[in-house]
Amino acid sequence: MKTENKEKNNDMISDLPDCVLLYILSLLNTKDAVQTCILSTRWKNLWKNLPTLRLNSTHLETFQSFAKFVYGILSLRDSTTSLHILDFHRSGIIWPSLLKKILKYAVSHNVQRLNINVSDVVSHLPSCLFSCQTLTSLNLSFKYATVLFPYALNLPALTNLSLKCLIFCAGDDGRVEPFSTLKLLNSLIIKYCKVRDAQNLCISSVTLVNLTMISCPYSFTEFKFELSTPCLLKFKFWGIPIQKLCGSNNNLYSTKHVDINVAMVLNSMDTPFLLLKWLAELANIESLIVSVLSIVPDLFKVEFPFLRNLKSLKVKLRDIELEQAVAMSQTEAVELGVAFDAEFEPFSFVPDGIIDFLIQNSPFVDVNIIDF
Amino acid sequence: MAAEKSSIKIITLIAADGSVFEVEPNIVKEMKTVQSYIDELDQNTVSIPLPNVFGNDLAMIIEYCKKHASEEETKEAKEEFDFEFVKRMKSDDKLRLLQAASYLNMESFLQFMAKAIAAEIENQSVEFVRDYFQIESDFTPEEEAELRKENEWAFK
């Protein structure tokens, strides 16, 4: 059945080993990668051994065509090939059965990096996901906070965890401490999450190096949290400080780099004082990026013998990313039927004396004011 | 073994067209094919023929390796170099360098070229990909139609 062109087929790319061609195909969205099956015999079955699947609904018009595409991949892909990376994006509706199927497939094919981004309301995730032995990186991103994040995790290889719009809940001991079983956790991102029953979220990890926490700058999603992270090097926080960082025992002695963006939506008198308490707890930091503290009477009368090692101070006047987050959360609040009446006024000046106050104990500090 | 390796001062690479390049051992570390030659030989100077790589391409690869092996260059300077390096190449150059990287068994340079190529065919039609790679189909029109039907869920 081969045509006479067969002998002339000596293009540069087709002579390369499978692993090189598969590496290129892995960088493409999987729909385009599958279409290369019609290039020539060399390419006909190549896609079936792809170690990376990038399934993105924006490349398909309707949900039906997306569902057919996903089922087509899963049924024809070589099932002995491990799936190292799964990148799954679905904007719009999704059948729970489809999400369940793809997640179970990934876990049973030794997935290492999983990135799930779904905009539909999801009620729950298959439990096998949270006992996957091969998973090193997990990113769960939802539009609505409707999925409970389990309190018992068995993910022994996990180093990177990123969660958007999930709900944390208490375990059998009554504590909300979901990360303490992750023995290799290095990086944690918590974005727009909630905690059930107004409990404290305890972030306990002896290995955690990078922590990012971003909350919607309107009050009802703010939750209290407590850090027990002796190896934490970088801490980024966007939201409103509402409690101390470590409870009674300060263990943030490793923390060197801090980026705090305070959403001053509530104009609370307590916020600047709480922020100063945080800076006292983060005593060893070398670089600090902070959004402008508002001035409240008596703020500078507070004794502040901290930040002795500070080498770099950056003061943000406005933060475009934060403003976008506010704008987005406003839209989402409207979509959720929630009244949104918080005021957000980004500051456009640095109040007198604030920089001198922060650097009063650090003789060798480089100060920058970042204006956007 | 380790002492022998460190005694090598200069490595001579001979490209397919006969052009000669003299490089220091740290430059060829990334080239596993070359490294395996060096490991087998017990000499102070080594001369290695590379019959599958042309001089122009080898010059570019060495330039890349020198930049990336340098400890003085910042990460930003290396990124800037990578950007300009890709910018001045035509698609044929990229495919040839990918082939050379595969032959020389250079992991990070191979990934770098693969990314540059993927960026060009990303979100393009399969017909564009065929032209870009200069692949001649060995399917009859009937066979191609059959394949499209079999995988119709990917051609929507």
Short mmCIF file of C-alpha atoms in Angstrom, two decimals:
data_model
loop_
_atom_site.label_atom_id
_atom_site.label_comp_id
_atom_site.label_asym_id
_atom_site.label_seq_id
_atom_site.Cartn_x
_atom_site.Cartn_y
_atom_site.Cartn_z
CA MET A 1 0.00 0.00 0.00
CA LYS A 2 3.00 2.34 0.27
CA THR A 3 3.43 4.91 -2.44
CA GLU A 4 6.57 5.37 -4.49
CA ASN A 5 7.43 8.46 -2.44
CA LYS A 6 8.57 6.23 0.38
CA GLU A 7 12.18 5.98 -0.81
CA LYS A 8 12.54 9.75 -1.22
CA ASN A 9 11.34 10.44 2.27
CA ASN A 10 14.57 11.63 3.88
CA ASP A 11 13.54 14.80 5.68
CA MET A 12 15.73 15.90 8.58
CA ILE A 13 13.19 15.53 11.35
CA SER A 14 11.85 12.01 10.73
CA ASP A 15 15.29 10.39 11.13
CA LEU A 16 15.56 11.55 14.73
CA PRO A 17 14.88 9.07 17.54
CA ASP A 18 11.35 8.78 18.98
CA CYS A 19 12.34 10.45 22.24
CA VAL A 20 13.36 13.65 20.42
CA LEU A 21 10.15 13.80 18.36
CA LEU A 22 8.06 13.01 21.43
CA TYR A 23 9.79 15.78 23.32
CA ILE A 24 8.71 18.28 20.65
CA LEU A 25 5.16 16.88 20.55
CA SER A 26 4.99 17.09 24.36
CA LEU A 27 5.42 20.85 24.13
CA LEU A 28 2.35 21.22 21.89
CA ASN A 29 -1.28 21.03 22.88
CA THR A 30 -2.26 17.38 22.49
CA LYS A 31 -4.82 18.03 19.76
CA ASP A 32 -2.09 19.33 17.45
CA ALA A 33 0.21 16.50 18.54
CA VAL A 34 -2.37 13.84 17.57
CA GLN A 35 -2.91 15.48 14.18
CA THR A 36 0.71 14.73 13.24
CA CYS A 37 -0.44 11.12 12.75
CA ILE A 38 -1.23 11.95 9.11
CA LEU A 39 2.27 13.30 8.30
CA SER A 40 3.73 9.91 7.34
CA THR A 41 4.04 6.31 8.55
CA ARG A 42 6.87 7.44 10.85
CA TRP A 43 4.41 9.69 12.70
CA LYS A 44 1.28 7.53 12.55
CA ASN A 45 1.45 6.04 16.04
CA LEU A 46 4.02 8.31 17.63
CA TRP A 47 1.50 10.38 19.63
CA LYS A 48 0.27 7.24 21.40
CA ASN A 49 3.50 7.24 23.44
CA LEU A 50 3.31 10.89 24.51
CA PRO A 51 4.43 11.19 28.15
CA THR A 52 2.74 14.59 28.42
CA LEU A 53 -0.89 15.38 27.71
CA ARG A 54 -2.04 18.96 27.37
CA LEU A 55 -5.82 18.84 27.12
CA ASN A 56 -7.26 22.28 26.67
CA SER A 57 -10.90 22.89 25.85
CA THR A 58 -10.18 26.20 24.13
CA HIS A 59 -8.91 24.18 21.17
CA LEU A 60 -12.31 22.52 20.75
CA GLU A 61 -15.60 24.20 20.10
CA THR A 62 -18.20 22.37 22.15
CA PHE A 63 -18.16 20.32 25.32
CA GLN A 64 -19.22 17.25 23.33
CA SER A 65 -16.23 17.58 21.04
CA PHE A 66 -13.95 18.09 24.04
CA ALA A 67 -15.37 15.00 25.77
CA LYS A 68 -14.98 12.92 22.59
CA PHE A 69 -11.42 14.16 22.29
CA VAL A 70 -10.54 13.18 25.86
CA TYR A 71 -12.15 9.74 25.53
CA GLY A 72 -10.41 9.27 22.14
CA ILE A 73 -7.00 9.98 23.69
CA LEU A 74 -7.55 7.72 26.67
CA SER A 75 -8.83 4.77 24.64
CA LEU A 76 -6.17 4.86 21.88
CA ARG A 77 -3.10 5.99 23.84
CA ASP A 78 -0.56 3.21 24.53
CA SER A 79 -1.56 2.18 28.04
CA THR A 80 1.92 0.87 28.92
CA THR A 81 3.41 4.37 28.53
CA SER A 82 3.62 6.35 31.74
CA LEU A 83 1.90 9.71 31.82
CA HIS A 84 4.40 12.07 33.43
CA ILE A 85 2.58 15.33 32.96
CA LEU A 86 -1.14 16.02 32.64
CA ASP A 87 -2.24 19.56 31.97
CA PHE A 88 -6.04 19.74 31.93
CA HIS A 89 -7.89 23.01 31.28
CA ARG A 90 -11.62 23.19 30.93
CA SER A 91 -13.51 26.47 30.84
CA GLY A 92 -17.25 25.91 30.84
CA ILE A 93 -19.24 22.88 31.94
CA ILE A 94 -17.73 19.49 32.58
CA TRP A 95 -19.28 16.12 33.39
CA PRO A 96 -18.08 14.88 36.80
CA SER A 97 -17.57 11.45 35.18
CA LEU A 98 -15.11 12.89 32.64
CA LEU A 99 -13.02 14.63 35.28
CA LYS A 100 -13.06 11.47 37.40
CA LYS A 101 -12.00 9.31 34.47
CA ILE A 102 -9.07 11.51 33.46
CA LEU A 103 -7.83 11.80 37.05
CA LYS A 104 -8.06 8.04 37.63
CA TYR A 105 -6.24 7.44 34.36
CA ALA A 106 -3.46 9.84 35.36
CA VAL A 107 -3.01 8.27 38.80
CA SER A 108 -2.97 4.73 37.40
CA HIS A 109 -0.33 5.81 34.83
CA ASN A 110 2.15 7.11 37.41
CA VAL A 111 1.51 10.79 36.89
CA GLN A 112 4.22 13.05 38.31
CA ARG A 113 2.95 16.52 37.51
CA LEU A 114 -0.75 17.25 37.48
CA ASN A 115 -2.30 20.57 36.60
CA ILE A 116 -6.10 20.73 36.77
CA ASN A 117 -7.90 23.96 35.94
CA VAL A 118 -11.69 23.73 35.83
CA SER A 119 -14.18 26.59 35.85
CA ASP A 120 -17.35 24.54 36.38
CA VAL A 121 -18.71 23.76 39.85
CA VAL A 122 -16.99 20.58 41.02
CA SER A 123 -18.36 18.71 44.02
CA HIS A 124 -15.60 16.26 44.73
CA LEU A 125 -12.40 14.70 43.46
CA PRO A 126 -11.61 10.96 43.38
CA SER A 127 -9.81 9.87 46.55
CA CYS A 128 -7.09 8.04 44.57
CA LEU A 129 -5.71 11.48 43.64
CA PHE A 130 -4.73 12.08 47.25
CA SER A 131 -2.88 8.81 47.66
CA CYS A 132 -0.88 8.96 44.41
CA GLN A 133 2.62 7.66 45.16
CA THR A 134 4.32 9.21 42.09
CA LEU A 135 2.93 12.73 42.20
CA THR A 136 5.60 15.42 42.69
CA SER A 137 3.64 18.50 41.67
CA LEU A 138 -0.09 19.15 42.06
CA ASN A 139 -1.96 22.23 40.95
CA LEU A 140 -5.72 22.32 41.55
CA SER A 141 -7.42 25.45 40.34
CA PHE A 142 -11.17 25.98 40.48
CA LYS A 143 -13.40 28.95 39.92
CA TYR A 144 -15.80 28.28 42.77
CA ALA A 145 -14.84 27.13 46.24
CA THR A 146 -17.01 24.00 46.36
CA VAL A 147 -14.46 21.18 46.70
CA LEU A 148 -13.34 20.01 50.13
CA PHE A 149 -9.60 19.46 50.32
CA PRO A 150 -9.05 16.21 52.24
CA TYR A 151 -7.38 16.39 55.64
CA ALA A 152 -5.60 13.07 55.19
CA LEU A 153 -3.08 13.08 52.35
CA ASN A 154 -0.81 10.25 51.28
CA LEU A 155 1.40 11.92 48.69
CA PRO A 156 4.92 10.87 49.68
CA ALA A 157 6.71 12.35 46.63
CA LEU A 158 4.91 15.71 46.53
CA THR A 159 7.20 18.76 46.52
CA ASN A 160 4.98 21.44 44.95
CA LEU A 161 1.36 22.12 45.81
CA SER A 162 -0.80 24.92 44.48
CA LEU A 163 -4.46 25.27 45.43
CA LYS A 164 -7.01 27.78 44.17
CA CYS A 165 -10.58 27.94 45.51
CA LEU A 166 -10.64 24.90 47.79
CA ILE A 167 -12.13 24.46 51.23
CA PHE A 168 -10.04 23.15 54.10
CA CYS A 169 -11.69 21.18 56.87
CA ALA A 170 -10.76 19.68 60.21
CA GLY A 171 -9.47 16.12 60.63
CA ASP A 172 -10.34 13.60 63.33
CA ASP A 173 -8.29 15.52 65.87
CA GLY A 174 -10.33 18.65 65.24
CA ARG A 175 -7.38 20.53 63.73
CA VAL A 176 -7.17 21.86 60.17
CA GLU A 177 -3.63 20.75 59.40
CA PRO A 178 -3.69 19.25 55.90
CA PHE A 179 0.00 19.55 54.95
CA SER A 180 1.84 17.96 57.86
CA THR A 181 1.98 14.51 56.22
CA LEU A 182 3.77 15.83 53.11
CA LYS A 183 7.34 14.93 53.98
CA LEU A 184 8.99 16.56 50.92
CA LEU A 185 6.84 19.67 50.50
CA ASN A 186 8.97 22.54 49.23
CA SER A 187 6.56 25.04 47.74
CA LEU A 188 2.95 25.82 48.70
CA ILE A 189 0.54 28.27 47.09
CA ILE A 190 -2.88 28.89 48.63
CA LYS A 191 -5.12 31.19 46.65
CA TYR A 192 -8.73 32.23 47.35
CA CYS A 193 -9.28 29.25 49.66
CA LYS A 194 -11.63 28.99 52.62
CA VAL A 195 -11.60 27.18 55.94
CA ARG A 196 -14.76 25.48 57.13
CA ASP A 197 -16.30 26.42 60.48
CA ALA A 198 -14.05 29.45 60.99
CA GLN A 199 -11.18 27.30 62.18
CA ASN A 200 -7.48 28.18 62.11
CA LEU A 201 -5.54 26.74 59.17
CA CYS A 202 -2.31 25.25 60.52
CA ILE A 203 0.47 25.19 57.95
CA SER A 204 2.93 22.75 59.48
CA SER A 205 5.88 21.56 57.46
CA VAL A 206 9.51 21.08 58.37
CA THR A 207 10.56 21.14 54.70
CA LEU A 208 8.56 24.07 53.29
CA VAL A 209 10.77 26.73 51.69
CA ASN A 210 8.34 28.86 49.66
CA LEU A 211 4.88 29.91 50.82
CA THR A 212 2.41 32.13 48.97
CA MET A 213 -0.98 33.02 50.40
CA ILE A 214 -3.43 35.14 48.47
CA SER A 215 -6.90 35.88 49.71
CA CYS A 216 -9.76 37.76 48.20
CA PRO A 217 -9.66 41.20 49.71
CA TYR A 218 -13.14 41.04 51.13
CA SER A 219 -13.61 40.01 54.65
CA PHE A 220 -15.74 36.87 54.58
CA THR A 221 -13.00 34.73 53.03
CA GLU A 222 -10.29 35.84 55.42
CA PHE A 223 -9.34 33.03 57.73
CA LYS A 224 -6.87 32.75 60.54
CA PHE A 225 -3.77 30.70 59.93
CA GLU A 226 -0.76 29.66 61.89
CA LEU A 227 2.71 28.93 60.56
CA SER A 228 4.89 26.17 61.88
CA THR A 229 7.53 26.25 59.18
CA PRO A 230 11.10 26.36 60.49
CA CYS A 231 12.72 26.17 57.01
CA LEU A 232 10.58 28.81 55.33
CA LEU A 233 12.79 31.07 53.21
CA LYS A 234 10.32 33.06 51.12
CA PHE A 235 6.89 34.21 52.27
CA LYS A 236 4.47 36.09 50.08
CA PHE A 237 1.15 37.28 51.47
CA TRP A 238 -1.60 39.27 49.79
CA GLY A 239 -4.58 39.93 51.96
CA ILE A 240 -5.34 41.33 55.39
CA PRO A 241 -3.34 40.30 58.46
CA ILE A 242 -5.85 39.34 61.14
CA GLN A 243 -3.73 37.42 63.63
CA LYS A 244 -0.17 36.64 64.64
CA LEU A 245 1.81 34.38 62.29
CA CYS A 246 3.04 31.69 64.66
CA GLY A 247 0.83 31.75 67.69
CA SER A 248 2.96 31.54 70.81
CA ASN A 249 6.19 29.99 69.49
CA ASN A 250 7.93 31.99 66.80
CA ASN A 251 9.72 29.62 64.40
CA LEU A 252 10.27 31.83 61.38
CA TYR A 253 14.00 32.24 62.00
CA SER A 254 14.90 30.97 58.49
CA THR A 255 12.70 33.42 56.63
CA LYS A 256 14.78 35.84 54.55
CA HIS A 257 12.53 37.21 51.82
CA VAL A 258 9.06 38.60 52.42
CA ASP A 259 6.51 40.22 50.12
CA ILE A 260 3.42 41.53 51.88
CA ASN A 261 0.63 43.23 50.05
CA VAL A 262 -1.98 44.44 52.47
CA ALA A 263 -5.42 45.03 51.09
CA MET A 264 -6.59 48.02 53.09
CA VAL A 265 -10.21 47.49 52.18
CA LEU A 266 -11.60 47.62 55.65
CA ASN A 267 -9.70 50.62 56.91
CA SER A 268 -9.22 48.79 60.12
CA MET A 269 -7.14 50.54 62.75
CA ASP A 270 -5.75 47.18 63.80
CA THR A 271 -4.24 46.26 60.45
CA PRO A 272 -1.08 48.43 60.60
CA PHE A 273 -0.39 47.25 64.16
CA LEU A 274 -0.86 43.61 63.16
CA LEU A 275 1.44 44.10 60.22
CA LEU A 276 4.09 45.48 62.56
CA LYS A 277 3.64 42.40 64.74
CA TRP A 278 4.29 40.23 61.67
CA LEU A 279 7.46 42.14 60.90
CA ALA A 280 8.55 41.57 64.49
CA GLU A 281 7.98 37.83 64.04
CA LEU A 282 9.90 37.89 60.74
CA ALA A 283 12.90 39.27 62.58
CA ASN A 284 15.69 37.87 60.38
CA ILE A 285 14.47 38.93 56.97
CA GLU A 286 16.91 40.44 54.49
CA SER A 287 14.51 41.66 51.84
CA LEU A 288 11.06 43.10 52.31
CA ILE A 289 8.51 44.22 49.77
CA VAL A 290 5.55 45.86 51.43
CA SER A 291 2.56 47.84 50.28
CA VAL A 292 2.13 51.14 51.98
CA LEU A 293 1.12 51.10 55.60
CA SER A 294 -1.54 53.60 56.37
CA ILE A 295 -0.80 55.98 59.16
CA VAL A 296 -2.82 55.66 62.27
CA PRO A 297 -2.27 57.86 65.29
CA ASP A 298 0.33 56.43 67.67
CA LEU A 299 1.76 53.98 65.11
CA PHE A 300 5.27 55.41 65.42
CA LYS A 301 5.11 55.42 69.18
CA VAL A 302 5.35 51.62 69.09
CA GLU A 303 8.80 50.33 70.03
CA PHE A 304 10.22 48.54 67.01
CA PRO A 305 13.61 46.94 67.68
CA PHE A 306 13.31 44.59 64.67
CA LEU A 307 14.45 44.09 61.06
CA ARG A 308 18.13 44.34 62.01
CA ASN A 309 19.33 42.31 59.01
CA LEU A 310 17.34 44.11 56.36
CA LYS A 311 19.36 44.72 53.20
CA SER A 312 16.59 45.60 50.77
CA LEU A 313 13.31 47.42 51.34
CA LYS A 314 10.86 47.99 48.53
CA VAL A 315 7.71 49.96 49.18
CA LYS A 316 4.90 49.50 46.71
CA LEU A 317 2.67 52.42 45.96
CA ARG A 318 0.08 50.52 43.99
CA ASP A 319 -0.11 47.00 42.86
CA ILE A 320 -1.75 46.32 39.55
CA GLU A 321 -1.91 42.58 40.10
CA LEU A 322 -3.65 43.10 43.41
CA GLU A 323 -6.08 45.54 41.88
CA GLN A 324 -6.87 42.99 39.18
CA ALA A 325 -7.44 40.40 41.88
CA VAL A 326 -9.84 42.79 43.58
CA ALA A 327 -11.64 43.45 40.31
CA MET A 328 -11.87 39.71 39.66
CA SER A 329 -13.14 38.93 43.12
CA GLN A 330 -15.77 41.62 42.72
CA THR A 331 -16.98 39.95 39.53
CA GLU A 332 -16.99 36.56 41.17
CA ALA A 333 -18.84 37.91 44.17
CA VAL A 334 -21.50 39.26 41.85
CA GLU A 335 -21.67 35.90 40.05
CA LEU A 336 -22.09 34.15 43.37
CA GLY A 337 -24.86 36.54 44.32
CA VAL A 338 -22.90 38.00 47.18
CA ALA A 339 -23.20 41.63 48.07
CA PHE A 340 -19.87 43.29 47.59
CA ASP A 341 -19.51 46.60 49.24
CA ALA A 342 -15.89 46.70 50.30
CA GLU A 343 -14.01 49.83 49.40
CA PHE A 344 -10.65 49.57 47.76
CA GLU A 345 -8.51 52.63 47.57
CA PRO A 346 -4.94 52.01 46.50
CA PHE A 347 -2.57 54.44 48.14
CA SER A 348 -0.60 56.63 45.82
CA PHE A 349 1.84 58.18 48.26
CA VAL A 350 4.17 57.02 50.98
CA PRO A 351 3.08 58.42 54.33
CA ASP A 352 5.78 60.55 55.99
CA GLY A 353 8.13 58.70 58.26
CA ILE A 354 7.12 55.17 57.33
CA ILE A 355 10.39 54.25 55.61
CA ASP A 356 12.55 55.72 58.40
CA PHE A 357 10.46 53.80 60.89
CA LEU A 358 10.94 50.46 59.11
CA ILE A 359 14.69 50.87 58.58
CA GLN A 360 15.52 52.39 61.97
CA ASN A 361 17.56 49.29 62.97
CA SER A 362 19.11 48.38 59.65
CA PRO A 363 22.14 50.48 58.75
CA PHE A 364 22.90 48.91 55.35
CA VAL A 365 19.57 48.91 53.62
CA ASP A 366 18.81 49.68 50.00
CA VAL A 367 15.44 51.44 49.75
CA ASN A 368 13.29 51.54 46.63
CA ILE A 369 9.86 52.92 46.04
CA ILE A 370 8.04 50.97 43.36
CA ASP A 371 5.48 52.94 41.45
CA PHE A 372 3.32 51.23 38.87
CA MET B 1 40.72 7.78 35.58
CA ALA B 2 39.81 11.14 37.02
CA ALA B 3 43.45 12.27 36.95
CA GLU B 4 43.80 11.27 33.30
CA LYS B 5 40.73 13.24 32.33
CA SER B 6 41.85 16.38 34.07
CA SER B 7 45.24 16.24 32.31
CA ILE B 8 43.60 16.89 28.94
CA LYS B 9 44.16 20.53 28.07
CA ILE B 10 42.69 20.98 24.62
CA ILE B 11 40.19 19.04 22.58
CA THR B 12 40.17 19.27 18.82
CA LEU B 13 36.82 18.76 17.10
CA ILE B 14 36.82 18.10 13.36
CA ALA B 15 33.56 18.86 11.59
CA ALA B 16 32.16 17.06 8.52
CA ASP B 17 33.60 19.69 6.16
CA GLY B 18 37.06 19.38 7.72
CA SER B 19 36.95 22.61 9.73
CA VAL B 20 38.79 22.33 13.03
CA PHE B 21 37.77 23.71 16.44
CA GLU B 22 40.01 23.71 19.49
CA VAL B 23 38.08 23.88 22.73
CA GLU B 24 38.66 23.43 26.45
CA PRO B 25 37.33 20.29 28.14
CA ASN B 26 34.57 22.12 30.06
CA ILE B 27 33.01 23.24 26.76
CA VAL B 28 32.38 19.68 25.58
CA LYS B 29 31.08 18.40 28.94
CA GLU B 30 27.53 18.75 27.67
CA MET B 31 28.34 16.70 24.50
CA LYS B 32 27.99 13.14 25.80
CA THR B 33 29.08 11.63 22.45
CA VAL B 34 32.36 13.56 22.61
CA GLN B 35 32.76 12.90 26.32
CA SER B 36 32.58 9.15 25.82
CA TYR B 37 35.50 9.43 23.29
CA ILE B 38 37.56 11.38 25.78
CA ASP B 39 36.85 8.90 28.57
CA GLU B 40 38.17 6.04 26.43
CA LEU B 41 41.39 7.78 25.38
CA ASP B 42 44.46 8.25 27.50
CA GLN B 43 46.17 11.25 25.94
CA ASN B 44 46.87 14.88 26.69
CA THR B 45 45.42 16.15 23.46
CA VAL B 46 42.43 14.58 21.81
CA SER B 47 41.25 14.93 18.26
CA ILE B 48 37.67 13.89 17.57
CA PRO B 49 36.04 13.64 14.15
CA LEU B 50 32.35 14.58 14.03
CA PRO B 51 31.26 13.43 10.54
CA ASN B 52 27.59 14.31 11.12
CA VAL B 53 28.03 17.97 12.09
CA PHE B 54 28.95 20.80 9.74
CA GLY B 55 31.46 23.48 10.70
CA ASN B 56 28.94 26.35 10.77
CA ASP B 57 26.65 24.41 13.09
CA LEU B 58 29.49 23.27 15.30
CA ALA B 59 30.67 26.88 15.62
CA MET B 60 27.18 27.89 16.81
CA ILE B 61 26.97 25.00 19.27
CA ILE B 62 30.38 25.86 20.72
CA GLU B 63 29.33 29.50 21.03
CA TYR B 64 26.24 28.38 22.96
CA CYS B 65 28.25 26.03 25.19
CA LYS B 66 30.84 28.73 25.97
CA LYS B 67 28.14 31.17 27.01
CA HIS B 68 26.35 28.65 29.19
CA ALA B 69 29.52 27.21 30.75
CA SER B 70 30.67 30.67 31.82
CA GLU B 71 30.38 31.32 35.52
CA GLU B 72 30.74 35.07 35.08
CA GLU B 73 27.59 35.48 32.99
CA THR B 74 24.36 36.20 34.86
CA LYS B 75 21.20 34.19 34.32
CA GLU B 76 19.63 37.21 32.62
CA ALA B 77 22.59 37.57 30.23
CA LYS B 78 22.28 33.90 29.29
CA GLU B 79 18.55 34.27 28.65
CA GLU B 80 19.18 37.33 26.51
CA PHE B 81 21.82 35.36 24.58
CA ASP B 82 19.38 32.46 24.04
CA PHE B 83 16.74 34.84 22.73
CA GLU B 84 19.12 36.44 20.20
CA PHE B 85 20.59 33.04 19.31
CA VAL B 86 17.20 31.72 18.21
CA LYS B 87 16.17 34.99 16.59
CA ARG B 88 18.97 34.94 14.02
CA MET B 89 18.20 31.36 12.89
CA LYS B 90 16.06 30.20 9.99
CA SER B 91 13.87 27.12 10.40
CA ASP B 92 16.39 24.96 8.48
CA ASP B 93 19.13 26.02 10.90
CA LYS B 94 16.98 24.99 13.84
CA LEU B 95 16.29 21.56 12.38
CA ARG B 96 19.97 21.00 11.59
CA LEU B 97 21.02 22.08 15.07
CA LEU B 98 18.38 19.79 16.59
CA GLN B 99 19.83 16.94 14.56
CA ALA B 100 23.37 17.86 15.66
CA ALA B 101 22.25 18.08 19.30
CA SER B 102 20.71 14.63 19.02
CA TYR B 103 23.88 13.18 17.44
CA LEU B 104 26.14 14.84 20.03
CA ASN B 105 23.73 13.72 22.77
CA MET B 106 23.45 17.18 24.36
CA GLU B 107 20.48 17.15 26.68
CA SER B 108 19.91 20.80 27.52
CA PHE B 109 20.82 22.13 24.05
CA LEU B 110 18.49 19.54 22.51
CA GLN B 111 15.65 20.72 24.76
CA PHE B 112 16.48 24.32 23.89
CA MET B 113 16.24 23.64 20.14
CA ALA B 114 13.10 21.50 20.58
CA LYS B 115 11.43 24.41 22.38
CA ALA B 116 12.45 26.82 19.63
CA ILE B 117 10.93 24.49 17.02
CA ALA B 118 7.77 23.80 19.04
CA ALA B 119 7.24 27.56 19.39
CA GLU B 120 7.13 27.84 15.59
CA ILE B 121 4.64 25.04 14.95
CA GLU B 122 2.49 25.72 18.02
CA ASN B 123 -1.18 26.29 17.12
CA GLN B 124 -0.45 25.81 13.42
CA SER B 125 -2.28 23.46 11.08
CA VAL B 126 -0.90 20.00 10.38
CA GLU B 127 -0.33 21.17 6.77
CA PHE B 128 1.92 23.94 8.11
CA VAL B 129 3.80 21.38 10.22
CA ARG B 130 4.27 19.18 7.16
CA ASP B 131 5.79 22.09 5.19
CA TYR B 132 7.89 23.22 8.12
CA PHE B 133 9.44 19.78 8.61
CA GLN B 134 9.51 19.14 4.81
CA ILE B 135 7.90 15.77 5.33
CA GLU B 136 6.68 13.94 2.25
CA SER B 137 3.69 11.81 3.01
CA ASP B 138 3.95 8.10 2.19
CA PHE B 139 0.19 7.65 2.61
CA THR B 140 -2.18 7.32 -0.31
CA PRO B 141 -5.07 9.82 -0.21
CA GLU B 142 -7.32 6.91 0.85
CA GLU B 143 -5.00 5.97 3.70
CA GLU B 144 -4.86 9.56 4.92
CA ALA B 145 -8.65 9.86 4.77
CA GLU B 146 -8.92 6.64 6.77
CA LEU B 147 -6.53 7.99 9.45
CA ARG B 148 -8.47 11.23 9.69
CA LYS B 149 -11.67 9.26 10.16
CA GLU B 150 -10.16 6.95 12.76
CA ASN B 151 -8.97 9.95 14.79
CA GLU B 152 -11.77 12.33 13.81
CA TRP B 153 -12.12 13.50 17.43
CA ALA B 154 -8.72 15.21 17.03
CA PHE B 155 -9.56 16.91 13.72
CA LYS B 156 -12.69 18.79 14.84
#
